[in-house]
Amino acid sequence: MTRNVFMSRDEDERDGGGKTGVVTKTRPKTKKPSMYKVLMLNDDYTPMEFVVYVLEGLFNKSREEATRIMLHVHQRGVGICGVYPYEIAETKVTQVMDLARQEQHPLQCTLEKD
Ligand code: TYC
């Protein structure tokens, strides 16, 4: 405890003289990063199994979840692979596009602010 009008100097030194007792939380000035959706687009040529493979391998989806997302994109035209801070989202998009290009599939992937 900080020394107050009721404490002798001895008492103050015995308890360490510091500010014991009340703990207050300070709020450090930090900002949550803006999040970005990674979107997968449908096309007529990319094999369904390739899309599932990408969703499992790059977006850590189970086979079931990957299949669900792939079918959603196939039927609706676009779907969400995941939501990440900008740099991670951008990296995922690049990785999807690189893999698709290597396999010569026209698969497209993009990012959109959440
Ligand atoms: N429409 C593709 C097909 O019929 C499958 C597909 C699904 C392609 C999702 C791209 O993002 C995609 N083979």
XYZ file of C-alpha atoms and ligand atoms in Angstrom:
127
model
C 0.000 0.000 0.000
C 1.158 3.544 -0.662
C 1.869 5.380 2.584
C -1.103 7.403 3.806
C -1.894 9.654 6.799
C -2.535 6.601 9.003
C 0.799 4.900 8.400
C 4.134 5.411 10.058
C 7.242 5.366 7.913
C 8.061 1.958 9.477
C 4.719 0.517 8.425
C 5.232 1.865 4.952
C 8.599 0.197 4.628
C 7.331 -3.113 6.095
C 4.706 -3.491 3.414
C 7.127 -2.593 0.685
C 6.061 0.981 0.311
C 4.565 0.257 -3.062
C 1.080 0.420 -4.426
C -0.230 -2.945 -3.346
C -3.894 -3.694 -3.044
C -5.777 -2.134 -5.910
C -5.045 -3.466 -9.360
C -6.384 -1.512 -12.270
C -6.322 -2.692 -15.846
C -4.840 -0.265 -18.310
C -6.049 -0.397 -21.884
C -3.137 -0.503 -24.326
C -3.872 1.332 -27.545
C -4.099 -1.513 -30.030
C -6.349 -1.884 -33.046
C -7.796 -5.178 -34.214
C -6.677 -5.773 -37.787
C -9.355 -5.384 -40.481
C -10.442 -8.774 -41.741
C -10.761 -9.917 -45.357
C -12.876 -12.681 -46.853
C -11.140 -14.972 -49.308
C -13.715 -15.743 -52.012
C -13.662 -18.627 -54.483
C -15.390 -18.184 -57.837
C -17.114 -20.830 -59.912
C -16.069 -21.753 -63.456
C -17.045 -24.521 -65.850
C -13.710 -26.352 -66.062
C -11.920 -26.693 -62.723
C -12.546 -30.228 -61.400
C -14.601 -30.404 -58.204
C -11.966 -32.584 -56.574
C -9.281 -29.953 -57.206
C -11.361 -27.311 -55.420
C -11.914 -29.681 -52.472
C -8.173 -30.424 -52.408
C -7.355 -26.688 -52.298
C -9.867 -26.016 -49.532
C -8.422 -28.861 -47.456
C -4.802 -28.009 -48.107
C -4.788 -24.202 -47.931
C -7.804 -23.420 -45.778
C -7.582 -26.270 -43.256
C -11.084 -27.526 -43.999
C -12.218 -31.095 -43.334
C -13.224 -33.140 -46.377
C -16.886 -32.585 -45.435
C -16.570 -28.805 -44.984
C -14.468 -28.481 -48.146
C -17.085 -30.401 -50.137
C -19.864 -28.225 -48.720
C -18.064 -25.016 -49.703
C -17.148 -26.325 -53.162
C -20.788 -27.317 -53.866
C -21.971 -23.938 -52.605
C -19.618 -22.179 -55.051
C -20.604 -24.567 -57.854
C -24.297 -23.797 -57.308
C -24.203 -20.123 -56.290
C -21.192 -18.821 -58.192
C -19.134 -17.606 -55.231
C -18.340 -18.713 -51.694
C -16.198 -17.915 -48.664
C -13.070 -19.998 -48.044
C -12.130 -18.152 -44.860
C -11.694 -14.734 -43.223
C -8.197 -13.477 -42.333
C -6.126 -10.359 -41.685
C -5.045 -8.699 -44.961
C -1.561 -10.198 -45.372
C -2.742 -13.743 -44.702
C -5.769 -13.368 -46.994
C -3.534 -12.001 -49.761
C -1.099 -14.924 -49.349
C -3.953 -17.454 -49.549
C -5.241 -15.888 -52.777
C -1.745 -16.046 -54.308
C -1.316 -19.678 -53.238
C -4.690 -20.694 -54.742
C -3.917 -18.894 -58.018
C -0.402 -20.400 -58.213
C -1.705 -23.936 -57.653
C -4.509 -23.458 -60.186
C -2.065 -22.083 -62.779
C 0.349 -24.989 -62.232
C -2.500 -27.423 -62.908
C -3.831 -25.268 -65.747
C -7.234 -24.779 -64.171
C -9.040 -21.443 -64.627
C -10.007 -21.318 -60.933
C -10.275 -17.736 -59.631
C -9.956 -16.540 -56.100
C -10.192 -13.011 -54.708
C -10.417 -11.085 -51.464
C -12.999 -8.672 -50.167
C -13.006 -6.497 -47.052
C -15.205 -8.135 -44.406
N -18.155 -25.858 -61.645
C -17.038 -26.783 -61.609
C -17.403 -28.080 -62.292
O -18.541 -28.325 -62.579
C -16.616 -27.083 -60.164
C -16.132 -25.875 -59.447
C -16.559 -25.636 -58.142
C -15.236 -24.989 -60.019
C -16.093 -24.529 -57.438
C -14.746 -23.894 -59.334
O -14.714 -22.611 -57.337
C -15.195 -23.663 -58.039
N -16.414 -28.918 -62.562
